[in-house]
PDB file of C-alpha atoms and ligand atoms in Angstrom:
ATOM      1  CA  UNK A   1      99.375 111.488 126.107  1.00  0.00           C
ATOM      2  CA  UNK A   2      99.276 107.221 126.200  1.00  0.00           C
ATOM      3  CA  UNK A   3     100.267 105.339 122.951  1.00  0.00           C
ATOM      4  CA  UNK A   4     100.154 102.255 124.477  1.00  0.00           C
ATOM      5  CA  UNK A   5      96.913 101.287 122.717  1.00  0.00           C
ATOM      6  CA  UNK A   6      97.203 100.165 119.001  1.00  0.00           C
ATOM      7  CA  UNK A   7      95.017 101.802 117.152  1.00  0.00           C
ATOM      8  CA  UNK A   8      94.640 101.116 114.422  1.00  0.00           C
ATOM      9  CA  UNK A   9      92.542 102.121 110.850  1.00  0.00           C
ATOM     10  CA  UNK A  10      91.928 100.347 108.234  1.00  0.00           C
ATOM     11  CA  UNK A  11      90.626 102.803 104.836  1.00  0.00           C
ATOM     12  CA  UNK A  12      87.605 100.716 103.018  1.00  0.00           C
ATOM     13  CA  UNK A  13      87.073  98.969 105.839  1.00  0.00           C
ATOM     14  CA  UNK A  14      82.980  97.875 105.699  1.00  0.00           C
ATOM     15  CA  UNK A  15      83.869  95.133 103.123  1.00  0.00           C
ATOM     16  CA  UNK A  16      85.700  92.057 101.114  1.00  0.00           C
ATOM     17  CA  UNK A  17      89.533  91.939 102.867  1.00  0.00           C
ATOM     18  CA  UNK A  18      88.987  95.495 104.822  1.00  0.00           C
ATOM     19  CA  UNK A  19      86.398  94.350 107.181  1.00  0.00           C
ATOM     20  CA  UNK A  20      87.810  90.544 107.326  1.00  0.00           C
ATOM     21  CA  UNK A  21      90.983  92.883 108.611  1.00  0.00           C
ATOM     22  CA  UNK A  22      88.843  94.924 110.946  1.00  0.00           C
ATOM     23  CA  UNK A  23      87.280  91.640 112.375  1.00  0.00           C
ATOM     24  CA  UNK A  24      90.571  89.903 113.251  1.00  0.00           C
ATOM     25  CA  UNK A  25      93.081  92.929 114.283  1.00  0.00           C
ATOM     26  CA  UNK A  26      89.681  93.859 116.104  1.00  0.00           C
ATOM     27  CA  UNK A  27      89.908  89.894 118.077  1.00  0.00           C
ATOM     28  CA  UNK A  28      93.566  90.722 118.494  1.00  0.00           C
ATOM     29  CA  UNK A  29      93.001  93.507 120.437  1.00  0.00           C
ATOM     30  CA  UNK A  30      93.649  96.436 118.576  1.00  0.00           C
ATOM     31  CA  UNK A  31      91.495  99.079 118.477  1.00  0.00           C
ATOM     32  CA  UNK A  32      90.197  99.506 115.524  1.00  0.00           C
ATOM     33  CA  UNK A  33      89.083 102.256 113.313  1.00  0.00           C
ATOM     34  CA  UNK A  34      86.660 101.141 110.214  1.00  0.00           C
ATOM     35  CA  UNK A  35      87.365 103.445 107.705  1.00  0.00           C
ATOM     36  CA  UNK A  36      84.474 103.351 105.127  1.00  0.00           C
ATOM     37  CA  UNK A  37      83.526 106.186 102.326  1.00  0.00           C
ATOM     38  CA  UNK A  38      79.438 105.959 103.083  1.00  0.00           C
ATOM     39  CA  UNK A  39      79.005 106.454 106.588  1.00  0.00           C
ATOM     40  CA  UNK A  40      75.439 104.070 106.211  1.00  0.00           C
ATOM     41  CA  UNK A  41      76.851 100.605 104.808  1.00  0.00           C
ATOM     42  CA  UNK A  42      80.082 101.213 108.071  1.00  0.00           C
ATOM     43  CA  UNK A  43      77.762 101.334 110.350  1.00  0.00           C
ATOM     44  CA  UNK A  44      75.941  98.262 108.844  1.00  0.00           C
ATOM     45  CA  UNK A  45      79.047  96.246 109.094  1.00  0.00           C
ATOM     46  CA  UNK A  46      79.896  97.939 112.548  1.00  0.00           C
ATOM     47  CA  UNK A  47      76.690  96.390 113.716  1.00  0.00           C
ATOM     48  CA  UNK A  48      76.734  93.345 112.569  1.00  0.00           C
ATOM     49  CA  UNK A  49      80.580  92.919 113.839  1.00  0.00           C
ATOM     50  CA  UNK A  50      79.221  94.153 117.481  1.00  0.00           C
ATOM     51  CA  UNK A  51      76.335  90.723 116.956  1.00  0.00           C
ATOM     52  CA  UNK A  52      79.660  88.312 116.757  1.00  0.00           C
ATOM     53  CA  UNK A  53      81.078  90.635 119.810  1.00  0.00           C
ATOM     54  CA  UNK A  54      83.532  92.424 117.807  1.00  0.00           C
ATOM     55  CA  UNK A  55      83.565  96.060 118.860  1.00  0.00           C
ATOM     56  CA  UNK A  56      84.999  98.519 116.548  1.00  0.00           C
ATOM     57  CA  UNK A  57      84.574 102.565 115.616  1.00  0.00           C
ATOM     58  CA  UNK A  58      83.703 103.934 112.119  1.00  0.00           C
ATOM     59  CA  UNK A  59      84.903 106.793 110.892  1.00  0.00           C
ATOM     60  CA  UNK A  60      83.316 108.495 107.275  1.00  0.00           C
ATOM     61  CA  UNK A  61      86.877 108.606 104.764  1.00  0.00           C
ATOM     62  CA  UNK A  62      86.616 108.712 101.299  1.00  0.00           C
ATOM     63  CA  UNK A  63      89.872 108.383  99.913  1.00  0.00           C
ATOM     64  CA  UNK A  64      89.472 110.577  96.297  1.00  0.00           C
ATOM     65  CA  UNK A  65      87.529 113.014  98.679  1.00  0.00           C
ATOM     66  CA  UNK A  66      90.222 115.624  99.644  1.00  0.00           C
ATOM     67  CA  UNK A  67      87.834 117.151 102.460  1.00  0.00           C
ATOM     68  CA  UNK A  68      86.558 113.888 103.199  1.00  0.00           C
ATOM     69  CA  UNK A  69      90.307 112.646 104.239  1.00  0.00           C
ATOM     70  CA  UNK A  70      91.188 116.083 105.905  1.00  0.00           C
ATOM     71  CA  UNK A  71      88.294 115.432 108.000  1.00  0.00           C
ATOM     72  CA  UNK A  72      88.686 111.743 109.134  1.00  0.00           C
ATOM     73  CA  UNK A  73      92.516 112.930 110.414  1.00  0.00           C
ATOM     74  CA  UNK A  74      91.064 115.386 112.068  1.00  0.00           C
ATOM     75  CA  UNK A  75      88.109 113.312 114.201  1.00  0.00           C
ATOM     76  CA  UNK A  76      90.910 110.938 114.960  1.00  0.00           C
ATOM     77  CA  UNK A  77      93.214 113.090 115.984  1.00  0.00           C
ATOM     78  CA  UNK A  78      90.037 114.754 118.186  1.00  0.00           C
ATOM     79  CA  UNK A  79      88.799 111.032 119.487  1.00  0.00           C
ATOM     80  CA  UNK A  80      92.430 109.429 120.199  1.00  0.00           C
ATOM     81  CA  UNK A  81      95.234 112.228 119.517  1.00  0.00           C
ATOM     82  CA  UNK A  82      97.681 109.329 117.705  1.00  0.00           C
ATOM     83  CA  UNK A  83      97.472 106.499 115.271  1.00  0.00           C
ATOM     84  CA  UNK A  84      99.755 102.964 115.103  1.00  0.00           C
ATOM     85  CA  UNK A  85      98.936 101.725 112.205  1.00  0.00           C
ATOM     86  CA  UNK A  86      97.238 102.864 109.132  1.00  0.00           C
ATOM     87  CA  UNK A  87      96.449 100.017 106.574  1.00  0.00           C
ATOM     88  CA  UNK A  88      96.083 101.632 103.172  1.00  0.00           C
ATOM     89  CA  UNK A  89      93.233  98.980 101.621  1.00  0.00           C
ATOM     90  CA  UNK A  90      90.439 101.176  99.958  1.00  0.00           C
ATOM     91  CA  UNK A  91      90.674  99.910  96.560  1.00  0.00           C
ATOM     92  CA  UNK A  92      89.412  99.512  93.067  1.00  0.00           C
ATOM     93  CA  UNK A  93      89.311  99.136  88.946  1.00  0.00           C
ATOM     94  CA  UNK A  94      87.782 100.327  86.802  1.00  0.00           C
ATOM     95  CA  UNK A  95      89.894  99.245  83.321  1.00  0.00           C
ATOM     96  CA  UNK A  96      89.616  95.084  83.755  1.00  0.00           C
ATOM     97  CA  UNK A  97      90.176  93.848  79.962  1.00  0.00           C
ATOM     98  CA  UNK A  98      89.906  97.164  78.468  1.00  0.00           C
ATOM     99  CA  UNK A  99      92.792  96.969  75.935  1.00  0.00           C
ATOM    100  CA  UNK A 100      96.131  99.244  76.419  1.00  0.00           C
ATOM    101  CA  UNK A 101      95.211 100.379  72.730  1.00  0.00           C
ATOM    102  CA  UNK A 102      91.292 101.820  73.299  1.00  0.00           C
ATOM    103  CA  UNK A 103      91.534 102.386  77.305  1.00  0.00           C
ATOM    104  CA  UNK A 104      89.394 105.170  78.572  1.00  0.00           C
ATOM    105  CA  UNK A 105      91.574 107.835  79.691  1.00  0.00           C
ATOM    106  CA  UNK A 106      88.649 108.452  82.199  1.00  0.00           C
ATOM    107  CA  UNK A 107      89.266 105.097  83.713  1.00  0.00           C
ATOM    108  CA  UNK A 108      92.456 105.348  83.584  1.00  0.00           C
ATOM    109  CA  UNK A 109      91.974 108.562  86.100  1.00  0.00           C
ATOM    110  CA  UNK A 110      89.308 106.769  87.352  1.00  0.00           C
ATOM    111  CA  UNK A 111      92.117 103.989  88.506  1.00  0.00           C
ATOM    112  CA  UNK A 112      94.760 106.669  89.610  1.00  0.00           C
ATOM    113  CA  UNK A 113      92.348 108.852  91.937  1.00  0.00           C
ATOM    114  CA  UNK A 114      92.002 105.465  94.230  1.00  0.00           C
ATOM    115  CA  UNK A 115      94.463 102.872  94.229  1.00  0.00           C
ATOM    116  CA  UNK A 116      97.294 105.826  93.919  1.00  0.00           C
ATOM    117  CA  UNK A 117      96.848 109.658  94.903  1.00  0.00           C
ATOM    118  CA  UNK A 118      93.426 108.829  96.965  1.00  0.00           C
ATOM    119  CA  UNK A 119      96.506 106.016  99.010  1.00  0.00           C
ATOM    120  CA  UNK A 120      98.844 109.083  98.900  1.00  0.00           C
ATOM    121  CA  UNK A 121      96.469 111.609 100.459  1.00  0.00           C
ATOM    122  CA  UNK A 122      95.868 109.463 103.309  1.00  0.00           C
ATOM    123  CA  UNK A 123      98.705 108.472 103.889  1.00  0.00           C
ATOM    124  CA  UNK A 124     100.256 111.836 104.025  1.00  0.00           C
ATOM    125  CA  UNK A 125      97.239 113.599 106.313  1.00  0.00           C
ATOM    126  CA  UNK A 126      97.893 110.240 108.516  1.00  0.00           C
ATOM    127  CA  UNK A 127     101.573 111.080 108.713  1.00  0.00           C
ATOM    128  CA  UNK A 128     101.129 113.923 111.858  1.00  0.00           C
ATOM    129  CA  UNK A 129      98.929 111.219 113.274  1.00  0.00           C
ATOM    130  CA  UNK A 130     101.233 108.439 112.897  1.00  0.00           C
ATOM    131  CA  UNK A 131     104.232 110.279 114.088  1.00  0.00           C
ATOM    132  CA  UNK A 132     102.255 110.151 117.835  1.00  0.00           C
ATOM    133  CA  UNK A 133     103.167 106.870 118.085  1.00  0.00           C
ATOM    134  CA  UNK A 134     106.457 105.497 119.870  1.00  0.00           C
ATOM    135  CA  UNK A 135     106.655 103.097 116.435  1.00  0.00           C
ATOM    136  CA  UNK A 136     104.459 103.044 113.413  1.00  0.00           C
ATOM    137  CA  UNK A 137     103.318 100.844 110.576  1.00  0.00           C
ATOM    138  CA  UNK A 138     101.612 101.870 107.294  1.00  0.00           C
ATOM    139  CA  UNK A 139     100.553  98.924 105.621  1.00  0.00           C
ATOM    140  CA  UNK A 140      99.437  98.749 101.410  1.00  0.00           C
ATOM    141  CA  UNK A 141      97.086  96.509 100.294  1.00  0.00           C
ATOM    142  CA  UNK A 142      98.551  96.464  96.543  1.00  0.00           C
ATOM    143  CA  UNK A 143      98.900  93.287  94.481  1.00  0.00           C
ATOM    144  CA  UNK A 144     100.756  91.512  91.912  1.00  0.00           C
ATOM    145  CA  UNK A 145      98.716  92.657  89.014  1.00  0.00           C
ATOM    146  CA  UNK A 146     100.896  95.532  89.347  1.00  0.00           C
ATOM    147  CA  UNK A 147     104.639  93.529  89.469  1.00  0.00           C
ATOM    148  CA  UNK A 148     106.134  94.178  85.711  1.00  0.00           C
ATOM    149  CA  UNK A 149     108.228  91.301  86.382  1.00  0.00           C
ATOM    150  CA  UNK A 150     104.915  88.739  86.669  1.00  0.00           C
ATOM    151  CA  UNK A 151     103.089  90.418  83.706  1.00  0.00           C
ATOM    152  CA  UNK A 152     105.686  89.152  82.074  1.00  0.00           C
ATOM    153  CA  UNK A 153     106.069  85.845  83.176  1.00  0.00           C
ATOM    154  CA  UNK A 154     103.600  83.193  81.558  1.00  0.00           C
ATOM    155  CA  UNK A 155     104.054  80.609  84.634  1.00  0.00           C
ATOM    156  CA  UNK A 156     102.204  83.747  86.917  1.00  0.00           C
ATOM    157  CA  UNK A 157      98.174  83.708  86.507  1.00  0.00           C
ATOM    158  CA  UNK A 158      99.213  87.173  86.142  1.00  0.00           C
ATOM    159  CA  UNK A 159     100.609  87.088  82.853  1.00  0.00           C
ATOM    160  CA  UNK A 160      96.927  87.134  81.110  1.00  0.00           C
ATOM    161  CA  UNK A 161      95.251  89.947  82.991  1.00  0.00           C
ATOM    162  CA  UNK A 162      94.830  93.209  80.916  1.00  0.00           C
ATOM    163  CA  UNK A 163      94.044  95.891  83.449  1.00  0.00           C
ATOM    164  CA  UNK A 164      96.544  99.092  82.595  1.00  0.00           C
ATOM    165  CA  UNK A 165      95.386 101.614  84.122  1.00  0.00           C
ATOM    166  CA  UNK A 166      94.433  99.316  87.569  1.00  0.00           C
ATOM    167  CA  UNK A 167      98.065  97.640  87.271  1.00  0.00           C
ATOM    168  CA  UNK A 168      99.662 100.936  86.654  1.00  0.00           C
ATOM    169  CA  UNK A 169      98.389 102.475  89.607  1.00  0.00           C
ATOM    170  CA  UNK A 170      99.372  99.349  91.736  1.00  0.00           C
ATOM    171  CA  UNK A 171     102.573  99.592  90.445  1.00  0.00           C
ATOM    172  CA  UNK A 172     103.128 103.438  91.163  1.00  0.00           C
ATOM    173  CA  UNK A 173     101.983 103.156  94.645  1.00  0.00           C
ATOM    174  CA  UNK A 174     104.811 100.271  95.232  1.00  0.00           C
ATOM    175  CA  UNK A 175     106.652 103.315  94.427  1.00  0.00           C
ATOM    176  CA  UNK A 176     105.710 105.657  96.697  1.00  0.00           C
ATOM    177  CA  UNK A 177     105.581 102.966  99.218  1.00  0.00           C
ATOM    178  CA  UNK A 178     109.901 102.925  98.734  1.00  0.00           C
ATOM    179  CA  UNK A 179     109.610 106.674  98.222  1.00  0.00           C
ATOM    180  CA  UNK A 180     107.780 107.526 102.107  1.00  0.00           C
ATOM    181  CA  UNK A 181     109.562 104.352 103.605  1.00  0.00           C
ATOM    182  CA  UNK A 182     112.807 105.848 102.890  1.00  0.00           C
ATOM    183  CA  UNK A 183     112.323 109.108 103.494  1.00  0.00           C
ATOM    184  CA  UNK A 184     110.662 108.017 106.785  1.00  0.00           C
ATOM    185  CA  UNK A 185     114.145 106.078 107.296  1.00  0.00           C
ATOM    186  CA  UNK A 186     116.377 108.247 106.291  1.00  0.00           C
ATOM    187  CA  UNK A 187     115.100 111.174 109.018  1.00  0.00           C
ATOM    188  CA  UNK A 188     115.543 108.348 111.853  1.00  0.00           C
ATOM    189  CA  UNK A 189     111.560 108.177 112.188  1.00  0.00           C
ATOM    190  CA  UNK A 190     110.185 105.134 113.580  1.00  0.00           C
ATOM    191  CA  UNK A 191     107.445 104.364 110.745  1.00  0.00           C
ATOM    192  CA  UNK A 192     107.837 101.523 108.701  1.00  0.00           C
ATOM    193  CA  UNK A 193     106.026 101.357 105.064  1.00  0.00           C
ATOM    194  CA  UNK A 194     105.459  97.705 103.364  1.00  0.00           C
ATOM    195  CA  UNK A 195     103.288  97.359 100.331  1.00  0.00           C
ATOM    196  CA  UNK A 196     101.486  93.721 100.320  1.00  0.00           C
ATOM    197  CA  UNK A 197      99.686  91.490  97.755  1.00  0.00           C
ATOM    198  CA  UNK A 198      96.683  89.773  98.363  1.00  0.00           C
ATOM    199  CA  UNK A 199      96.561  87.532  96.172  1.00  0.00           C
ATOM    200  CA  UNK A 200      93.268  86.665  93.987  1.00  0.00           C
ATOM    201  CA  UNK A 201      90.805  87.090  97.014  1.00  0.00           C
ATOM    202  CA  UNK A 202      87.102  86.156  96.704  1.00  0.00           C
ATOM    203  CA  UNK A 203      85.706  89.608  97.504  1.00  0.00           C
ATOM    204  CA  UNK A 204      83.465  91.815  94.956  1.00  0.00           C
ATOM    205  CA  UNK A 205      85.943  93.412  93.870  1.00  0.00           C
ATOM    206  CA  UNK A 206      86.167  93.417  89.943  1.00  0.00           C
ATOM    207  CA  UNK A 207      82.130  93.331  90.134  1.00  0.00           C
ATOM    208  CA  UNK A 208      82.131  90.319  90.359  1.00  0.00           C
ATOM    209  CA  UNK A 209      79.755  87.898  94.168  1.00  0.00           C
ATOM    210  CA  UNK A 210      82.683  86.115  95.506  1.00  0.00           C
ATOM    211  CA  UNK A 211      80.679  83.241  94.985  1.00  0.00           C
ATOM    212  CA  UNK A 212      81.659  84.299  90.943  1.00  0.00           C
ATOM    213  CA  UNK A 213      85.180  84.984  92.247  1.00  0.00           C
ATOM    214  CA  UNK A 214      85.729  81.048  94.031  1.00  0.00           C
ATOM    215  CA  UNK A 215      84.752  79.620  90.745  1.00  0.00           C
ATOM    216  CA  UNK A 216      87.618  81.365  88.812  1.00  0.00           C
ATOM    217  CA  UNK A 217      89.890  79.997  91.715  1.00  0.00           C
ATOM    218  CA  UNK A 218      89.992  82.559  94.737  1.00  0.00           C
ATOM    219  CA  UNK A 219      91.189  82.571  97.840  1.00  0.00           C
ATOM    220  CA  UNK A 220      88.511  82.965 101.003  1.00  0.00           C
ATOM    221  CA  UNK A 221      89.017  86.196 102.255  1.00  0.00           C
ATOM    222  CA  UNK A 222      91.200  84.984 105.555  1.00  0.00           C
ATOM    223  CA  UNK A 223      93.734  83.863 103.443  1.00  0.00           C
ATOM    224  CA  UNK A 224      93.537  87.147 101.393  1.00  0.00           C
ATOM    225  CA  UNK A 225      94.524  89.162 104.642  1.00  0.00           C
ATOM    226  CA  UNK A 226      96.753  86.251 106.165  1.00  0.00           C
ATOM    227  CA  UNK A 227     100.152  88.807 105.392  1.00  0.00           C
ATOM    228  CA  UNK A 228      98.687  91.499 106.203  1.00  0.00           C
ATOM    229  CA  UNK A 229      97.544  90.671 109.779  1.00  0.00           C
ATOM    230  CA  UNK A 230     101.261  88.920 110.051  1.00  0.00           C
ATOM    231  CA  UNK A 231     103.045  92.307 109.430  1.00  0.00           C
ATOM    232  CA  UNK A 232      99.805  94.099 111.771  1.00  0.00           C
ATOM    233  CA  UNK A 233     101.135  92.532 114.365  1.00  0.00           C
ATOM    234  CA  UNK A 234     104.877  91.484 113.937  1.00  0.00           C
ATOM    235  CA  UNK A 235     106.759  93.080 116.640  1.00  0.00           C
ATOM    236  CA  UNK A 236     109.256  93.841 113.904  1.00  0.00           C
ATOM    237  CA  UNK A 237     110.269  97.493 113.611  1.00  0.00           C
ATOM    238  CA  UNK A 238     112.943  97.425 110.993  1.00  0.00           C
ATOM    239  CA  UNK A 239     111.266  95.787 107.442  1.00  0.00           C
ATOM    240  CA  UNK A 240     110.201  98.638 105.272  1.00  0.00           C
ATOM    241  CA  UNK A 241     110.521  99.353 101.752  1.00  0.00           C
ATOM    242  CA  UNK A 242     108.859  95.205 100.863  1.00  0.00           C
ATOM    243  CA  UNK A 243     106.886  93.888  98.248  1.00  0.00           C
ATOM    244  CA  UNK A 244     105.769  90.180 100.036  1.00  0.00           C
ATOM    245  CA  UNK A 245     102.347  87.769  99.984  1.00  0.00           C
ATOM    246  CA  UNK A 246     102.387  84.472 102.269  1.00  0.00           C
ATOM    247  CA  UNK A 247     105.157  82.610  99.920  1.00  0.00           C
ATOM    248  CA  UNK A 248     107.420  85.686 100.519  1.00  0.00           C
ATOM    249  CA  UNK A 249     108.943  88.430  98.556  1.00  0.00           C
ATOM    250  CA  UNK A 250     106.659  89.726  95.655  1.00  0.00           C
ATOM    251  CA  UNK A 251     109.485  90.472  92.769  1.00  0.00           C
ATOM    252  CA  UNK A 252     108.578  95.006  92.145  1.00  0.00           C
TER     253      UNK A 252
HETATM  254  N1  NAP B   1      89.788  90.778  95.420  1.00  0.00           N
HETATM  255  C1  NAP B   1      91.472  90.435  95.035  1.00  0.00           C
HETATM  256  O1  NAP B   1      91.188  89.387  94.431  1.00  0.00           O
HETATM  257  C2  NAP B   1      92.442  91.384  94.963  1.00  0.00           C
HETATM  258  C3  NAP B   1      93.751  90.816  94.310  1.00  0.00           C
HETATM  259  C4  NAP B   1      94.347  91.629  94.826  1.00  0.00           C
HETATM  260  C5  NAP B   1      94.426  92.998  95.478  1.00  0.00           C
HETATM  261  N2  NAP B   1      93.736  93.425  95.522  1.00  0.00           N
HETATM  262  C6  NAP B   1      93.257  94.726  96.543  1.00  0.00           C
HETATM  263  O2  NAP B   1      92.815  94.694  97.834  1.00  0.00           O
HETATM  264  C7  NAP B   1      92.160  95.452  98.233  1.00  0.00           C
HETATM  265  C8  NAP B   1      90.979  95.280  98.729  1.00  0.00           C
HETATM  266  O3  NAP B   1      89.844  94.977  97.897  1.00  0.00           O
HETATM  267  P1  NAP B   1      88.363  94.193  97.638  1.00  0.00           P
HETATM  268  O4  NAP B   1      89.048  92.480  97.211  1.00  0.00           O
HETATM  269  O5  NAP B   1      88.567  93.730  99.603  1.00  0.00           O
HETATM  270  O6  NAP B   1      87.484  94.673  97.612  1.00  0.00           O
HETATM  271  P2  NAP B   1      86.442  94.511  97.327  1.00  0.00           P
HETATM  272  O7  NAP B   1      85.524  94.262  98.525  1.00  0.00           O
HETATM  273  O8  NAP B   1      85.692  95.614  96.396  1.00  0.00           O
HETATM  274  O9  NAP B   1      86.366  96.458  98.513  1.00  0.00           O
HETATM  275  C9  NAP B   1      86.777  97.722  98.566  1.00  0.00           C
HETATM  276  C10 NAP B   1      86.866  98.749  99.444  1.00  0.00           C
HETATM  277  O10 NAP B   1      87.168  99.509  98.515  1.00  0.00           O
HETATM  278  C11 NAP B   1      85.992 100.401  99.735  1.00  0.00           C
HETATM  279  N3  NAP B   1      86.182 101.630  98.881  1.00  0.00           N
HETATM  280  C12 NAP B   1      86.093 101.852  97.272  1.00  0.00           C
HETATM  281  N4  NAP B   1      86.126 103.296  96.936  1.00  0.00           N
HETATM  282  C13 NAP B   1      86.149 104.060  97.821  1.00  0.00           C
HETATM  283  C14 NAP B   1      86.488 105.442  98.279  1.00  0.00           C
HETATM  284  N5  NAP B   1      87.023 106.187  97.389  1.00  0.00           N
HETATM  285  N6  NAP B   1      86.961 105.689  99.742  1.00  0.00           N
HETATM  286  C15 NAP B   1      87.209 104.479 100.099  1.00  0.00           C
HETATM  287  N7  NAP B   1      87.220 102.952  99.889  1.00  0.00           N
HETATM  288  C16 NAP B   1      86.666 103.137  98.519  1.00  0.00           C
HETATM  289  C17 NAP B   1      84.934  99.417  99.017  1.00  0.00           C
HETATM  290  O11 NAP B   1      83.506 100.332  99.557  1.00  0.00           O
HETATM  291  P3  NAP B   1      82.405 100.690  98.949  1.00  0.00           P
HETATM  292  O12 NAP B   1      82.090  99.406  99.952  1.00  0.00           O
HETATM  293  O13 NAP B   1      81.663 102.102  99.923  1.00  0.00           O
HETATM  294  O14 NAP B   1      82.296 100.748  97.742  1.00  0.00           O
HETATM  295  C18 NAP B   1      84.960  98.406  99.569  1.00  0.00           C
HETATM  296  O15 NAP B   1      85.613  98.241 101.272  1.00  0.00           O
HETATM  297  C19 NAP B   1      91.859  96.495  97.530  1.00  0.00           C
HETATM  298  O16 NAP B   1      93.005  97.814  97.454  1.00  0.00           O
HETATM  299  C20 NAP B   1      92.690  95.500  95.978  1.00  0.00           C
HETATM  300  O17 NAP B   1      93.379  96.270  95.225  1.00  0.00           O
HETATM  301  C21 NAP B   1      92.038  92.240  95.922  1.00  0.00           C
END
């Protein structure tokens, strides 16, 4: 099997930052597979991209549906045989501004289903494909909202935010990042695993429009994906178990 081509899977790739990552990595010559929980939405996004000369592939992938994740891994195995980069981008918030004293357990569970369990299910099921690549990377689109240090620091924008379930799920996914990165290193496997904070980005995240988010100071999507693109295209095969943004290290 020729593994020279960089094959990259982006979960939640049909819109927002995921779509921007699909676009930019395709432009940089990677063969990018857009994971989309709705095949139809994915097809629409792929068609739009193709009108601008960008060709990406598509796989149906709902990170909270174990059968969908298994099937996507099988489809990728059959079609490509391996994976070079996995970008765990799919994410959502279900408890924004709900105070911790009354936040609904169902909302907390929904936060964990996508941001934590979904991310782990995808990572575990794609791992056999990543192991077939001579050098592989997993990138987690995390958030400074998951940083306990930032949430205790009045100087950060995170200080006044309340989304306990989302923040806890991102913090938990950060710990999974550290633990899986260490497991890969102990086993001398050439797979790095890093978490990224994109900053506040103007997408439809949390149910707002990109325009509304921009009014609250959110950055454009190309700024939000900059660190991800940097890590996904870097020749550095050693950096692992980090949490960074465009300014440097982020406190766990
Ligand atoms: N925007 C920000 O300010 C910000 C800041 C820090 C971190 N982040 C993180 O950045 C990542 C991307 O967020 P974004 O701003 O681009 O948000 P977005 O515009 O809301 O996009 C979220 C993407 O995730 C997909 N998704 C939702 N549930 C899914 C599921 N069960 N399985 C697979 N895909 C699913 C959505 O697909 P559908 O179209 O089907 O809903 C969409 O493609 C998330 O992990 C988020 O937590 C965002």
